[in-house]
Amino acid sequence: MLMGWVTWVLEVGGLFAAGALFLPRLMKFLTAHKVTDTNYHGDSIPTASGLLLLLVLLCGYFVYRLVPSVPIHVSTEYMLSLTLVGAAGLLDDLIGDKQIKGIENHWRAWRHGSASTGVVKAAVVGTASLLLFAGSGEVSGMGKLLLATGLSLLMSNGMNLLDVRPGRALKGYFLLWVPLVVGNDGKLFLGGEVLLLIGAGLLAYPDLRGKLMLGDTGAGMLGFALGASYIAYTPVYLQLVVLGVVAALHGLTWRRSLSRIIESHRWLQRLDEFGRGRIGER
């Protein structure tokens, strides 16, 4: 047992070190190829930095395939589904129409015969959900499959709704990890979920300081992975509660700005600004 945890710590440490090496090089690569966006200060900073999550996940997957005895197991279905979600987010980061924001505007574009990248992304995330959950041990029956797909879709887009200020999406991600950890028997830390957690930890500081943006690439992957984790490790009643909360978030932001809602509640604003220092809004 002790040897198993020592091996786990070594594997996590190695993947964390690899991610730490990748991150500055990824930021330089994105900047050099003009994969950037303008923040609220008018500064041009790298977007789609969530690609780091995919790099860490790929490293963990290859380690598992080369050495199947390692503690962290990453299934091919998990790897493929997260790759699809990340690719759809990257498409949105690269060629998405920045003027079309929010579900209402994407829906309006769809009704007028224009398939925005947001609609494409929703279709890809739905396909990734089916790839991951259909026939899996955690999901049996059409009802649970619909719940799993709906939760993954809403969680993925919910993270995108949060990712409009430095560190906001990652704070939401870390907070939503708390119910997963409580009462978990440790299996949560032996799958691909922990690899996304490593990547999120590496991105947290530069994101909070306004040095990079997760982009739809990163926010979508984090939300999808959270949804998958809730399906795999929590009871149905908790999944329904989380589904209701995320659906309510979408309802609130259908016509209203989430930032304005947060700014109207002092405690939410303090939580939102925590850790940013003097860095302004993005």
Short mmCIF file of C-alpha atoms in Angstrom, two decimals:
data_model
loop_
_atom_site.label_atom_id
_atom_site.label_comp_id
_atom_site.label_asym_id
_atom_site.label_seq_id
_atom_site.Cartn_x
_atom_site.Cartn_y
_atom_site.Cartn_z
CA MET A 1 0.00 0.00 0.00
CA LEU A 2 2.75 2.46 0.99
CA MET A 3 4.76 1.56 -2.11
CA GLY A 4 1.69 2.22 -4.25
CA TRP A 5 1.30 5.75 -2.87
CA VAL A 6 5.03 6.42 -3.26
CA THR A 7 4.73 5.42 -6.93
CA TRP A 8 1.65 7.65 -7.27
CA VAL A 9 3.50 10.65 -5.80
CA LEU A 10 6.44 10.05 -8.14
CA GLU A 11 4.16 9.81 -11.17
CA VAL A 12 2.21 12.95 -10.20
CA GLY A 13 5.46 14.79 -9.51
CA GLY A 14 6.89 13.77 -12.87
CA LEU A 15 3.77 14.87 -14.74
CA PHE A 16 3.69 18.15 -12.82
CA ALA A 17 7.35 18.78 -13.74
CA ALA A 18 6.62 17.97 -17.39
CA GLY A 19 3.70 20.39 -17.38
CA ALA A 20 5.83 23.09 -15.77
CA LEU A 21 8.33 22.67 -18.62
CA PHE A 22 5.60 22.77 -21.26
CA LEU A 23 3.79 25.88 -19.99
CA PRO A 24 6.26 28.71 -20.79
CA ARG A 25 7.05 27.12 -24.14
CA LEU A 26 3.36 26.78 -24.94
CA MET A 27 2.77 30.45 -24.09
CA LYS A 28 5.64 31.50 -26.37
CA PHE A 29 4.31 29.24 -29.15
CA LEU A 30 0.79 30.68 -28.90
CA THR A 31 2.09 34.24 -28.83
CA ALA A 32 4.42 33.66 -31.79
CA HIS A 33 1.56 32.22 -33.85
CA LYS A 34 -0.80 35.03 -32.78
CA VAL A 35 -3.17 32.73 -30.90
CA THR A 36 -3.91 35.66 -28.65
CA ASP A 37 -6.80 37.77 -27.44
CA THR A 38 -7.12 41.23 -25.96
CA ASN A 39 -7.92 41.53 -22.27
CA TYR A 40 -9.78 44.37 -20.58
CA HIS A 41 -6.55 46.39 -20.28
CA GLY A 42 -5.99 46.23 -24.00
CA ASP A 43 -3.07 43.82 -23.56
CA SER A 44 -2.63 40.97 -26.00
CA ILE A 45 -2.13 37.69 -24.11
CA PRO A 46 -2.11 34.02 -25.17
CA THR A 47 -5.48 32.32 -25.35
CA ALA A 48 -6.22 28.59 -25.75
CA SER A 49 -3.63 28.03 -22.99
CA GLY A 50 -5.86 25.18 -21.85
CA LEU A 51 -3.92 23.14 -24.41
CA LEU A 52 -1.60 22.47 -21.47
CA LEU A 53 -4.35 20.25 -20.01
CA LEU A 54 -4.30 18.14 -23.13
CA LEU A 55 -0.50 17.89 -23.08
CA VAL A 56 -0.46 16.69 -19.47
CA LEU A 57 -3.29 14.26 -20.22
CA LEU A 58 -1.41 12.89 -23.23
CA CYS A 59 1.73 12.40 -21.14
CA GLY A 60 -0.25 10.50 -18.50
CA TYR A 61 -1.95 8.38 -21.15
CA PHE A 62 1.32 7.41 -22.83
CA VAL A 63 2.91 6.60 -19.47
CA TYR A 64 -0.01 4.28 -18.69
CA ARG A 65 0.19 2.62 -22.11
CA LEU A 66 3.94 2.10 -21.83
CA VAL A 67 3.88 1.02 -18.17
CA PRO A 68 0.41 -0.41 -17.37
CA SER A 69 1.40 -1.00 -13.73
CA VAL A 70 1.51 2.74 -12.92
CA PRO A 71 -1.14 3.90 -10.42
CA ILE A 72 -2.91 6.44 -12.68
CA HIS A 73 -4.98 4.71 -15.35
CA VAL A 74 -6.26 6.67 -18.35
CA SER A 75 -8.71 4.86 -20.61
CA THR A 76 -8.66 5.35 -24.37
CA GLU A 77 -12.30 6.49 -24.25
CA TYR A 78 -11.44 9.18 -21.70
CA MET A 79 -8.45 10.34 -23.74
CA LEU A 80 -10.44 10.50 -26.98
CA SER A 81 -13.44 12.25 -25.46
CA LEU A 82 -11.30 14.97 -23.82
CA THR A 83 -9.33 15.38 -27.05
CA LEU A 84 -12.58 15.94 -28.96
CA VAL A 85 -13.77 18.52 -26.42
CA GLY A 86 -10.40 20.29 -26.47
CA ALA A 87 -10.34 20.32 -30.29
CA ALA A 88 -13.84 21.83 -30.43
CA GLY A 89 -12.80 24.51 -27.95
CA LEU A 90 -9.63 25.23 -29.92
CA LEU A 91 -11.72 25.67 -33.07
CA ASP A 92 -13.81 28.26 -31.23
CA ASP A 93 -10.68 30.02 -29.94
CA LEU A 94 -9.13 30.16 -33.41
CA ILE A 95 -12.04 31.05 -35.70
CA GLY A 96 -15.04 31.66 -33.45
CA ASP A 97 -17.01 34.87 -33.98
CA LYS A 98 -16.27 36.97 -30.89
CA GLN A 99 -19.43 39.01 -31.50
CA ILE A 100 -21.65 35.97 -30.89
CA LYS A 101 -21.65 35.50 -27.14
CA GLY A 102 -24.06 33.68 -24.85
CA ILE A 103 -26.52 30.89 -25.49
CA GLU A 104 -29.20 33.30 -26.69
CA ASN A 105 -27.03 34.70 -29.48
CA HIS A 106 -25.79 31.26 -30.56
CA TRP A 107 -29.40 30.08 -30.64
CA ARG A 108 -30.43 33.12 -32.68
CA ALA A 109 -27.60 32.46 -35.17
CA TRP A 110 -28.73 28.84 -35.47
CA ARG A 111 -32.33 29.88 -36.10
CA HIS A 112 -31.15 32.15 -38.90
CA GLY A 113 -29.33 29.29 -40.59
CA SER A 114 -25.81 30.00 -39.36
CA ALA A 115 -23.96 27.23 -37.49
CA SER A 116 -21.70 29.14 -35.10
CA THR A 117 -18.66 27.46 -33.60
CA GLY A 118 -20.64 27.37 -30.33
CA VAL A 119 -23.23 25.09 -31.94
CA VAL A 120 -20.48 22.92 -33.42
CA LYS A 121 -18.87 22.74 -29.99
CA ALA A 122 -22.12 21.63 -28.36
CA ALA A 123 -22.51 18.86 -30.95
CA VAL A 124 -18.94 17.67 -30.41
CA VAL A 125 -19.29 17.70 -26.61
CA GLY A 126 -22.50 15.69 -26.92
CA THR A 127 -20.71 13.17 -29.14
CA ALA A 128 -17.80 12.98 -26.69
CA SER A 129 -20.27 12.29 -23.87
CA LEU A 130 -21.78 9.39 -25.77
CA LEU A 131 -18.31 8.06 -26.58
CA LEU A 132 -17.33 8.13 -22.91
CA PHE A 133 -20.56 7.01 -21.25
CA ALA A 134 -22.39 4.70 -23.67
CA GLY A 135 -21.80 1.15 -22.50
CA SER A 136 -19.74 2.22 -19.48
CA GLY A 137 -20.20 0.65 -16.07
CA GLU A 138 -21.17 3.97 -14.48
CA VAL A 139 -24.07 4.62 -16.87
CA SER A 140 -26.82 2.11 -17.57
CA GLY A 141 -30.17 2.89 -19.13
CA MET A 142 -31.34 5.74 -21.33
CA GLY A 143 -32.27 7.96 -18.38
CA LYS A 144 -28.79 7.89 -16.86
CA LEU A 145 -27.20 8.33 -20.27
CA LEU A 146 -29.28 11.47 -20.86
CA LEU A 147 -28.35 12.73 -17.39
CA ALA A 148 -24.65 12.10 -18.04
CA THR A 149 -24.76 13.82 -21.43
CA GLY A 150 -26.76 16.77 -20.13
CA LEU A 151 -24.48 17.27 -17.12
CA SER A 152 -21.33 17.12 -19.25
CA LEU A 153 -22.75 19.58 -21.79
CA LEU A 154 -23.89 22.10 -19.19
CA MET A 155 -20.72 21.78 -17.09
CA SER A 156 -18.55 22.29 -20.16
CA ASN A 157 -20.42 25.39 -21.25
CA GLY A 158 -20.74 26.56 -17.63
CA MET A 159 -16.97 26.77 -17.33
CA ASN A 160 -16.93 28.85 -20.50
CA LEU A 161 -19.46 31.22 -18.90
CA LEU A 162 -17.10 31.67 -15.95
CA ASP A 163 -13.97 32.13 -18.04
CA VAL A 164 -14.36 35.87 -18.67
CA ARG A 165 -12.26 37.14 -15.76
CA PRO A 166 -8.82 36.05 -14.53
CA GLY A 167 -9.01 32.90 -12.41
CA ARG A 168 -12.82 32.76 -12.24
CA ALA A 169 -13.22 29.48 -14.12
CA LEU A 170 -10.43 27.77 -12.17
CA LYS A 171 -11.92 28.89 -8.86
CA GLY A 172 -15.20 27.34 -9.92
CA TYR A 173 -13.38 24.19 -10.97
CA PHE A 174 -11.52 23.81 -7.66
CA LEU A 175 -14.68 24.52 -5.63
CA LEU A 176 -16.58 21.85 -7.53
CA TRP A 177 -13.84 19.37 -6.67
CA VAL A 178 -14.76 19.58 -2.97
CA PRO A 179 -17.97 17.47 -3.18
CA LEU A 180 -16.06 14.95 -5.28
CA VAL A 181 -13.33 14.50 -2.67
CA VAL A 182 -15.69 14.27 0.33
CA GLY A 183 -16.46 10.62 0.92
CA ASN A 184 -14.41 9.41 -2.03
CA ASP A 185 -12.44 6.21 -1.44
CA GLY A 186 -9.40 7.39 -3.40
CA LYS A 187 -10.36 6.09 -6.84
CA LEU A 188 -10.82 9.68 -7.99
CA PHE A 189 -7.05 10.17 -7.76
CA LEU A 190 -6.22 7.09 -9.81
CA GLY A 191 -7.80 8.17 -13.11
CA GLY A 192 -7.50 10.85 -15.75
CA GLU A 193 -9.23 13.36 -13.49
CA VAL A 194 -6.06 13.93 -11.49
CA LEU A 195 -4.17 14.82 -14.67
CA LEU A 196 -6.63 17.64 -15.38
CA LEU A 197 -6.17 18.76 -11.77
CA ILE A 198 -2.39 18.91 -12.28
CA GLY A 199 -2.82 21.03 -15.39
CA ALA A 200 -5.31 23.32 -13.66
CA GLY A 201 -2.89 23.81 -10.78
CA LEU A 202 -0.13 24.84 -13.18
CA LEU A 203 -2.41 27.31 -14.98
CA ALA A 204 -3.89 28.86 -11.83
CA TYR A 205 -1.24 31.47 -11.00
CA PRO A 206 -0.64 32.88 -14.50
CA ASP A 207 -4.39 32.88 -15.13
CA LEU A 208 -5.06 34.79 -11.90
CA ARG A 209 -2.35 37.30 -12.79
CA GLY A 210 -3.84 37.90 -16.22
CA LYS A 211 -0.88 36.40 -18.10
CA LEU A 212 -2.93 33.95 -20.15
CA MET A 213 -6.46 32.82 -20.95
CA LEU A 214 -7.71 29.27 -20.66
CA GLY A 215 -9.88 29.88 -23.69
CA ASP A 216 -12.74 27.63 -24.71
CA THR A 217 -10.07 24.94 -25.13
CA GLY A 218 -9.29 24.78 -21.42
CA ALA A 219 -12.61 25.80 -19.89
CA GLY A 220 -14.54 23.28 -21.96
CA MET A 221 -12.19 20.44 -21.04
CA LEU A 222 -12.31 21.26 -17.33
CA GLY A 223 -16.11 21.42 -17.32
CA PHE A 224 -16.49 18.20 -19.29
CA ALA A 225 -14.04 16.39 -17.00
CA LEU A 226 -15.93 17.61 -13.93
CA GLY A 227 -19.21 16.37 -15.35
CA ALA A 228 -17.66 12.98 -16.08
CA SER A 229 -16.26 12.81 -12.54
CA TYR A 230 -19.64 13.54 -10.96
CA ILE A 231 -21.21 10.80 -13.06
CA ALA A 232 -18.50 8.31 -12.10
CA TYR A 233 -18.06 9.07 -8.40
CA THR A 234 -21.21 10.62 -6.93
CA PRO A 235 -24.78 9.39 -6.28
CA VAL A 236 -27.57 10.32 -8.67
CA TYR A 237 -29.17 12.81 -6.26
CA LEU A 238 -25.94 14.86 -6.15
CA GLN A 239 -25.66 14.71 -9.93
CA LEU A 240 -29.21 16.10 -10.17
CA VAL A 241 -28.41 18.87 -7.68
CA VAL A 242 -25.32 19.91 -9.65
CA LEU A 243 -27.30 19.71 -12.91
CA GLY A 244 -29.92 22.02 -11.40
CA VAL A 245 -27.30 24.51 -10.19
CA VAL A 246 -25.53 24.65 -13.56
CA ALA A 247 -28.87 24.91 -15.41
CA ALA A 248 -29.78 27.83 -13.12
CA LEU A 249 -26.46 29.50 -13.98
CA HIS A 250 -27.33 29.21 -17.66
CA GLY A 251 -30.78 30.62 -16.99
CA LEU A 252 -29.35 33.61 -15.10
CA THR A 253 -26.92 34.43 -17.87
CA TRP A 254 -29.41 33.99 -20.72
CA ARG A 255 -29.95 37.76 -20.86
CA ARG A 256 -27.87 39.11 -17.96
CA SER A 257 -24.12 39.48 -17.54
CA LEU A 258 -22.65 37.10 -14.97
CA SER A 259 -20.06 39.73 -14.06
CA ARG A 260 -22.78 42.24 -13.21
CA ILE A 261 -24.55 39.65 -11.08
CA ILE A 262 -21.30 38.97 -9.18
CA GLU A 263 -20.55 42.68 -8.76
CA SER A 264 -23.97 43.22 -7.18
CA HIS A 265 -23.13 40.83 -4.31
CA ARG A 266 -20.12 41.92 -2.24
CA TRP A 267 -19.14 38.45 -0.98
CA LEU A 268 -19.20 37.05 -4.52
CA GLN A 269 -17.14 39.98 -5.74
CA ARG A 270 -14.54 39.44 -3.01
CA LEU A 271 -14.29 35.75 -3.88
CA ASP A 272 -14.06 36.61 -7.56
CA GLU A 273 -11.23 39.12 -7.01
CA PHE A 274 -9.31 37.00 -4.50
CA GLY A 275 -5.77 36.29 -5.69
CA ARG A 276 -5.69 38.77 -8.55
CA GLY A 277 -3.70 41.43 -6.73
CA ARG A 278 -3.59 44.58 -8.83
CA ILE A 279 -4.36 42.76 -12.05
CA GLY A 280 -7.57 44.14 -13.50
CA GLU A 281 -10.36 42.49 -15.35
CA ARG A 282 -9.69 40.59 -18.48
#
